[in-house]
């Protein structure tokens, strides 16, 4: 719901003054429906623990293109497992976003179900969270069109993803969907009256647009204007807040410690996929980029690969940073790589076993997705009704 990574100094703080009618995009990178682990940078962001008296709603999703890798797992899905216990959660597979760039038509449906199965295998519980496919709730597209009518094109032209992708592919090769992608993302969030949206430091630009669109629609069509049309009046959309995941390390590429692990990277060697076999995991770790420094250490800017691999081991093992330092600081690369490969294989094996069980029972998976879509549709249709009413449409009786 990202392609670039900038330091936290590039981002505006999420303070009330940020949203006083001015839209700030020029220095913020974009996001692609996934989350990354980030360190909170201000006291005004939300924590992962809600008020005990209010169960707030959280929505998030991941594209079904490419393989789900460690970055997706630690940056998004593993956090969802914690969130579902204390929030009203909706987690969906954003298949409509997957067609904004060229894709394999034959694989889209299969990849969508596979992604849903990975959600469940990683611990997302359909008795606690609604799990569904974005395109199964038609209100996403309907609300997107309504929001498009109030979205200044200048806002979209400033989105970093569109500028980068269109420059690379050329205007004749880029579809309109890439330009309007952020409006669909805003629809995904606003449709469910979301209180909180999990974001990382590289994912704030689209949430900024969503917040501004919510306020714009509320100002244009809400309040007394809506009440005169028979509505309840007041605000049409909640203005969502960012939900900053717990502090942790961003997962970087195995071939370049300065680049984020990505589905779109041309080499599969650059990532550990959730469904990689134990032989493939061992081979990737054995071949991953290292350095010639002695010992192992965190946070040395001259050793990005060392920091990344130690961070992965810390997350996989569940150990503290201090415990990892004490265990690994005197190791050579050969010893550490063997340790890391074994830890990855042990951690991912039960997820892979559960994934195969889910995929072998298509009836169960279809039922989970149908139930999730039903719950989501009930919420979405209520929002959509209000928007149509506030915008003056003659609704079908």
Coordinates of C-alpha atoms in Angstrom, one line a residue:
X1 CA 0.0 0.0 0.0
X2 CA 7.0 0.9 -1.5
X3 CA 9.6 1.4 -3.8
X4 CA 11.9 3.9 -2.2
X5 CA 13.4 4.2 1.2
X6 CA 14.4 7.6 2.7
X7 CA 15.5 8.6 6.1
X8 CA 12.9 9.7 8.7
X9 CA 14.0 13.3 8.2
X10 CA 12.2 13.4 4.9
X11 CA 8.8 12.9 6.4
X12 CA 6.5 15.4 8.0
X13 CA 5.3 14.6 11.5
X14 CA 1.7 13.4 11.8
X15 CA 0.7 16.4 13.8
X16 CA -2.7 18.2 13.5
X17 CA -1.2 21.1 11.6
X18 CA -0.1 18.7 8.8
X19 CA -3.7 18.4 7.6
X20 CA -4.8 22.0 7.5
X21 CA -5.6 22.0 3.8
X22 CA -2.1 21.5 2.4
X23 CA -1.0 18.4 0.7
X24 CA 2.7 17.5 1.0
X25 CA 4.1 14.9 -1.3
X26 CA 7.3 16.1 -2.9
X27 CA 9.7 14.3 -0.5
X28 CA 7.7 11.3 0.4
X29 CA 8.2 7.9 -1.3
X30 CA 5.3 5.6 -2.2
X31 CA 3.9 2.4 -0.9
X32 CA 2.6 -0.8 -2.4
X33 CA 0.1 -2.3 0.0
X34 CA 2.5 -3.8 2.3
X35 CA 4.1 -2.7 5.6
X36 CA 7.6 -2.5 6.9
X37 CA 9.0 -2.4 10.4
X38 CA 9.9 1.1 11.5
X39 CA 10.9 3.0 14.6
X40 CA 8.3 5.5 15.8
X41 CA 9.6 9.0 15.3
X42 CA 7.0 11.0 17.3
X43 CA 4.8 10.7 20.3
X44 CA 1.7 11.6 18.3
X45 CA 1.6 8.3 16.4
X46 CA -0.6 5.5 17.6
X47 CA 0.8 2.5 19.5
X48 CA -0.1 -1.1 18.9
X49 CA -2.1 -1.2 22.1
X50 CA -5.5 0.4 21.8
X51 CA -7.6 2.0 24.6
X52 CA -9.1 -0.8 26.6
X53 CA -12.6 0.8 26.3
X54 CA -12.6 1.2 22.5
X55 CA -11.9 -1.5 19.9
X56 CA -10.6 0.5 16.9
X57 CA -10.6 -0.8 13.3
X58 CA -7.4 -1.6 11.4
X59 CA -7.2 -2.5 7.7
X60 CA -4.2 -3.7 5.7
X61 CA -3.4 -5.8 2.6
X62 CA -0.7 -7.3 0.4
X63 CA -0.6 -7.7 -3.3
X64 CA -0.8 -11.3 -4.8
X65 CA 2.0 -10.6 -7.3
X66 CA 5.3 -12.2 -6.7
X67 CA 6.2 -14.4 -3.7
X68 CA 5.6 -13.4 -0.1
X69 CA 9.0 -12.9 1.4
X70 CA 10.6 -12.2 4.8
X71 CA 10.1 -8.5 4.4
X72 CA 6.3 -9.0 3.9
X73 CA 6.2 -11.4 6.7
X74 CA 8.0 -9.3 9.4
X75 CA 6.8 -6.0 8.0
X76 CA 3.1 -6.9 7.7
X77 CA 1.7 -10.3 8.3
X78 CA 3.4 -11.2 11.6
X79 CA 2.2 -7.8 13.0
X80 CA -1.3 -8.6 11.9
X81 CA -1.3 -11.7 14.1
X82 CA -0.7 -9.5 17.1
X83 CA -3.2 -6.8 16.0
X84 CA -6.1 -9.2 15.5
X85 CA -6.2 -9.9 19.2
X86 CA -6.9 -6.3 20.2
X87 CA -8.4 -4.5 17.2
X88 CA -11.3 -5.0 14.8
X89 CA -9.2 -6.1 11.8
X90 CA -9.7 -6.6 8.1
X91 CA -6.9 -8.1 6.1
X92 CA -7.4 -8.5 2.3
X93 CA -5.5 -9.5 -0.8
X94 CA -5.4 -6.4 -3.0
X95 CA -5.8 -8.1 -6.4
X96 CA -7.2 -4.9 -8.0
X97 CA -3.9 -3.2 -7.3
X98 CA -2.0 -6.1 -8.9
X99 CA -3.2 -5.1 -12.4
X100 CA -1.8 -1.6 -12.4
X101 CA 1.4 -2.9 -14.0
X102 CA 1.8 -5.9 -16.5
X103 CA 1.0 -9.2 -14.8
X104 CA 0.5 -12.8 -15.6
X105 CA -3.2 -13.3 -16.2
X106 CA -3.0 -17.1 -15.8
X107 CA -1.4 -16.7 -12.4
X108 CA -3.5 -14.0 -10.8
X109 CA -6.3 -16.2 -9.4
X110 CA -3.8 -18.9 -8.1
X111 CA -1.6 -16.2 -6.6
X112 CA -4.5 -14.6 -4.9
X113 CA -5.5 -17.9 -3.1
X114 CA -1.9 -18.7 -2.3
X115 CA -1.5 -15.3 -0.6
X116 CA -4.7 -15.8 1.4
X117 CA -3.4 -19.2 2.5
X118 CA -0.1 -17.7 3.6
X119 CA -2.0 -15.2 5.7
X120 CA -3.7 -18.1 7.5
X121 CA -0.6 -20.2 7.7
X122 CA 1.2 -17.4 9.4
X123 CA -1.4 -17.1 12.1
X124 CA -4.1 -14.8 10.9
X125 CA -7.3 -16.2 12.5
X126 CA -10.5 -15.8 10.5
X127 CA -12.5 -16.1 13.7
X128 CA -10.8 -12.8 14.8
X129 CA -10.1 -11.0 11.5
X130 CA -12.0 -10.7 8.3
X131 CA -9.9 -12.2 5.5
X132 CA -11.1 -11.5 1.9
X133 CA -10.2 -10.6 -1.6
X134 CA -10.4 -7.0 -2.6
X135 CA -12.2 -7.6 -5.9
X136 CA -14.9 -9.6 -4.1
X137 CA -16.2 -6.4 -2.5
X138 CA -17.4 -4.3 -5.4
X139 CA -17.7 -1.2 -3.2
X140 CA -13.9 -0.7 -3.5
X141 CA -14.2 0.2 -7.2
X142 CA -17.4 2.2 -6.7
X143 CA -16.0 4.4 -4.0
X144 CA -12.8 4.9 -6.0
X145 CA -14.8 6.4 -8.8
X146 CA -16.6 8.7 -6.4
X147 CA -13.4 9.8 -4.8
X148 CA -11.8 10.3 -8.2
X149 CA -14.3 13.1 -8.9
X150 CA -12.9 15.1 -6.0
X151 CA -9.2 14.2 -6.3
X152 CA -7.2 17.0 -7.9
X153 CA -5.0 15.6 -10.7
X154 CA -2.1 17.7 -9.4
X155 CA -2.1 15.6 -6.2
X156 CA -1.7 12.4 -8.3
X157 CA 1.0 13.8 -10.6
X158 CA 3.2 14.4 -7.5
X159 CA 3.0 10.8 -6.4
X160 CA 6.5 9.4 -6.5
X161 CA 5.5 5.9 -7.8
X162 CA 3.7 7.3 -10.8
X163 CA 6.6 9.6 -11.7
X164 CA 9.2 6.9 -11.4
X165 CA 7.2 4.2 -13.2
X166 CA 5.9 6.4 -16.0
X167 CA 9.4 7.8 -16.6
X168 CA 10.8 4.3 -16.8
X169 CA 8.1 2.8 -19.0
X170 CA 7.2 5.8 -21.1
X171 CA 3.8 7.5 -21.2
X172 CA 2.6 5.2 -24.0
X173 CA 3.1 2.1 -21.9
X174 CA 1.7 3.3 -18.6
X175 CA -2.0 2.7 -17.9
X176 CA -4.3 5.2 -16.2
X177 CA -4.6 2.8 -13.3
X178 CA -1.0 3.6 -12.2
X179 CA -2.0 7.2 -11.9
X180 CA -5.2 6.5 -10.0
X181 CA -3.8 3.7 -7.9
X182 CA -3.6 6.0 -4.8
X183 CA -7.3 6.8 -5.1
X184 CA -8.1 3.1 -5.0
X185 CA -5.9 2.8 -2.0
X186 CA -7.8 5.6 -0.3
X187 CA -11.0 3.8 -1.1
X188 CA -9.6 0.6 0.5
X189 CA -9.0 2.5 3.8
X190 CA -12.0 4.9 3.9
X191 CA -14.5 2.3 2.9
X192 CA -14.2 0.6 6.3
X193 CA -14.2 3.8 8.4
X194 CA -10.7 2.7 9.4
X195 CA -9.2 4.2 12.6
X196 CA -5.7 3.0 12.0
X197 CA -3.5 2.0 9.1
X198 CA -0.2 0.1 9.6
X199 CA 2.5 2.1 7.9
X200 CA 6.3 2.2 7.9
X201 CA 8.5 5.2 7.3
X202 CA 8.5 4.5 3.6
X203 CA 4.7 4.3 3.3
X204 CA 3.3 7.6 4.5
X205 CA 2.7 9.4 1.2
X206 CA -0.4 7.5 0.2
X207 CA -1.8 7.7 3.7
X208 CA -1.4 11.5 3.5
X209 CA -3.4 11.5 0.3
X210 CA -6.1 9.3 2.0
X211 CA -6.4 11.7 4.9
X212 CA -6.6 14.7 2.7
X213 CA -9.3 13.1 0.6
X214 CA -11.3 12.2 3.7
X215 CA -11.2 15.8 4.8
X216 CA -11.9 17.1 1.4
X217 CA -15.0 14.9 1.0
X218 CA -16.2 15.7 4.5
X219 CA -15.9 19.5 3.8
X220 CA -17.5 19.3 0.4
X221 CA -20.4 17.0 1.1
X222 CA -20.7 16.4 4.9
X223 CA -22.2 18.3 7.8
X224 CA -25.3 20.3 7.1
X225 CA -25.2 19.8 3.4
X226 CA -25.6 16.0 3.9
X227 CA -28.3 16.5 6.5
X228 CA -30.4 18.6 4.1
X229 CA -30.3 15.6 1.7
X230 CA -31.8 13.3 4.4
X231 CA -28.5 12.1 5.9
X232 CA -27.3 12.1 9.4
X233 CA -25.0 15.0 8.8
X234 CA -21.5 15.3 10.4
X235 CA -18.5 13.6 8.9
X236 CA -18.8 11.1 6.1
X237 CA -15.4 9.5 6.6
X238 CA -13.2 8.9 9.6
X239 CA -9.7 10.5 9.0
X240 CA -7.4 7.5 9.6
X241 CA -4.3 7.7 11.7
X242 CA -1.0 5.9 11.1
X243 CA -0.2 2.9 13.2
X244 CA 3.5 2.5 13.7
X245 CA 4.6 -1.2 14.2
X246 CA 7.0 -2.1 17.0
X247 CA 10.6 -1.0 16.6
X248 CA 12.6 -3.4 14.5
X249 CA 14.9 -3.9 11.6
X250 CA 13.8 -3.4 8.0
X251 CA 14.6 -6.5 6.0
X252 CA 17.1 -5.8 3.2
X253 CA 18.1 -7.6 0.1
X254 CA 20.5 -10.6 0.4
X255 CA 22.4 -9.2 -2.6
X256 CA 22.5 -5.6 -1.5
X257 CA 22.3 -4.6 2.2
X258 CA 21.3 -1.0 1.2
X259 CA 18.2 -2.0 -0.8
X260 CA 15.0 -3.3 0.7
X261 CA 14.0 -6.9 0.1
X262 CA 11.5 -6.7 -2.7
X263 CA 9.2 -8.9 -4.8
X264 CA 10.1 -6.9 -7.9
X265 CA 13.8 -7.4 -7.6
X266 CA 14.9 -9.4 -10.8
X267 CA 16.9 -12.0 -8.9
X268 CA 15.2 -14.4 -6.6
X269 CA 18.5 -14.8 -4.8
X270 CA 17.9 -11.4 -3.2
X271 CA 15.0 -12.6 -1.0
X272 CA 14.0 -15.5 1.2
X273 CA 10.4 -16.4 0.3
X274 CA 8.1 -17.9 2.9
X275 CA 7.6 -21.0 0.7
X276 CA 11.2 -21.6 -0.2
X277 CA 12.4 -25.2 0.4
X278 CA 15.0 -25.8 3.1
X279 CA 17.6 -26.6 0.4
X280 CA 16.9 -23.3 -1.4
X281 CA 17.0 -21.3 1.9
X282 CA 20.4 -22.9 2.7
X283 CA 21.7 -22.2 -0.7
X284 CA 20.6 -18.5 -0.7
X285 CA 22.1 -17.9 2.7
X286 CA 25.3 -19.6 1.6
X287 CA 25.6 -17.4 -1.5
X288 CA 24.3 -14.1 0.0
X289 CA 26.6 -11.1 0.0
X290 CA 28.9 -10.6 2.9
X291 CA 32.1 -8.6 3.6
X292 CA 35.7 -9.2 4.6
X293 CA 35.5 -7.7 8.1
X294 CA 36.3 -10.0 11.1
X295 CA 33.5 -11.0 13.5
X296 CA 29.8 -10.0 13.4
X297 CA 28.4 -6.6 14.5
X298 CA 25.2 -4.5 14.3
X299 CA 25.0 -0.9 13.1
X300 CA 28.3 -0.5 11.4
X301 CA 27.5 1.7 8.3
X302 CA 30.4 0.1 6.4
X303 CA 28.8 -3.3 7.0
X304 CA 25.1 -3.1 5.8
X305 CA 25.0 -6.8 4.8
X306 CA 26.3 -7.9 8.2
X307 CA 23.7 -5.7 10.0
X308 CA 20.9 -7.1 7.8
X309 CA 21.7 -10.7 8.4
X310 CA 22.1 -10.3 12.1
X311 CA 18.8 -8.4 12.1
X312 CA 17.1 -11.3 10.3
X313 CA 18.6 -13.8 12.8
X314 CA 17.4 -11.6 15.7
X315 CA 13.8 -11.5 14.3
X316 CA 13.7 -15.2 13.4
X317 CA 15.2 -16.4 16.7
X318 CA 13.1 -14.0 18.9
X319 CA 16.3 -13.0 20.8
X320 CA 17.2 -9.6 21.9
X321 CA 19.9 -7.6 20.1
X322 CA 22.2 -8.0 23.1
X323 CA 21.7 -11.8 23.1
X324 CA 22.5 -12.0 19.4
X325 CA 25.7 -9.9 19.8
X326 CA 26.9 -12.1 22.7
X327 CA 26.2 -15.3 20.7
X328 CA 27.5 -14.2 17.3
X329 CA 30.1 -11.5 17.6
X330 CA 33.1 -13.9 17.5
X331 CA 31.7 -16.0 14.7
X332 CA 33.1 -16.2 11.2
X333 CA 30.8 -16.0 8.2
X334 CA 30.7 -19.7 7.6
X335 CA 29.6 -20.5 11.1
X336 CA 27.0 -17.7 11.2
X337 CA 25.5 -18.5 7.8
X338 CA 24.9 -22.1 8.9
X339 CA 23.3 -20.8 12.1
X340 CA 21.1 -18.4 10.2
X341 CA 20.0 -20.9 7.6
X342 CA 19.0 -23.5 10.3
X343 CA 17.0 -20.8 12.2
X344 CA 15.2 -19.8 9.0
X345 CA 14.3 -23.3 8.1
X346 CA 13.1 -24.1 11.6
X347 CA 10.9 -21.0 11.8
X348 CA 9.4 -21.3 8.3
X349 CA 8.8 -25.1 8.3
X350 CA 5.5 -25.1 10.4
X351 CA 4.2 -22.2 8.3
X352 CA 4.9 -24.2 5.1
X353 CA 3.2 -27.3 6.5
X354 CA 0.1 -25.4 7.5
X355 CA 0.1 -23.7 4.1
X356 CA 0.0 -27.1 2.3
X357 CA -2.8 -28.2 4.5
X358 CA -4.9 -25.1 3.7
X359 CA -4.2 -25.3 0.0
X360 CA -5.2 -28.9 -0.1
X361 CA -8.6 -28.0 1.3
X362 CA -10.0 -25.5 -1.3
X363 CA -13.4 -25.6 0.3
X364 CA -12.1 -24.3 3.6
X365 CA -10.2 -21.5 2.0
X366 CA -13.1 -20.5 -0.2
X367 CA -15.4 -20.4 2.8
X368 CA -13.0 -18.2 4.8
X369 CA -12.8 -15.7 1.9
X370 CA -16.5 -15.8 1.3
X371 CA -17.2 -15.1 5.0
X372 CA -14.6 -12.4 5.1
X373 CA -16.1 -10.7 2.0
X374 CA -19.6 -10.9 3.5
X375 CA -18.5 -9.1 6.6
X376 CA -16.5 -6.5 4.7
X377 CA -19.4 -5.9 2.3
X378 CA -21.8 -5.1 5.1
X379 CA -19.4 -2.4 6.4
X380 CA -18.5 -1.2 2.9
X381 CA -22.1 -0.9 1.6
X382 CA -23.1 1.3 4.6
X383 CA -20.3 3.7 3.9
X384 CA -21.0 3.7 0.2
X385 CA -24.7 4.4 0.8
X386 CA -23.7 7.5 2.9
X387 CA -21.4 8.7 0.2
X388 CA -23.9 8.4 -2.6
X389 CA -26.5 10.1 -0.5
X390 CA -24.2 13.0 0.5
X391 CA -23.1 13.5 -3.1
X392 CA -26.8 13.9 -4.2
X393 CA -27.4 10.7 -6.1
X394 CA -30.9 9.3 -6.7
X395 CA -30.6 5.9 -5.1
X396 CA -32.3 2.8 -6.5
X397 CA -35.3 1.7 -4.4

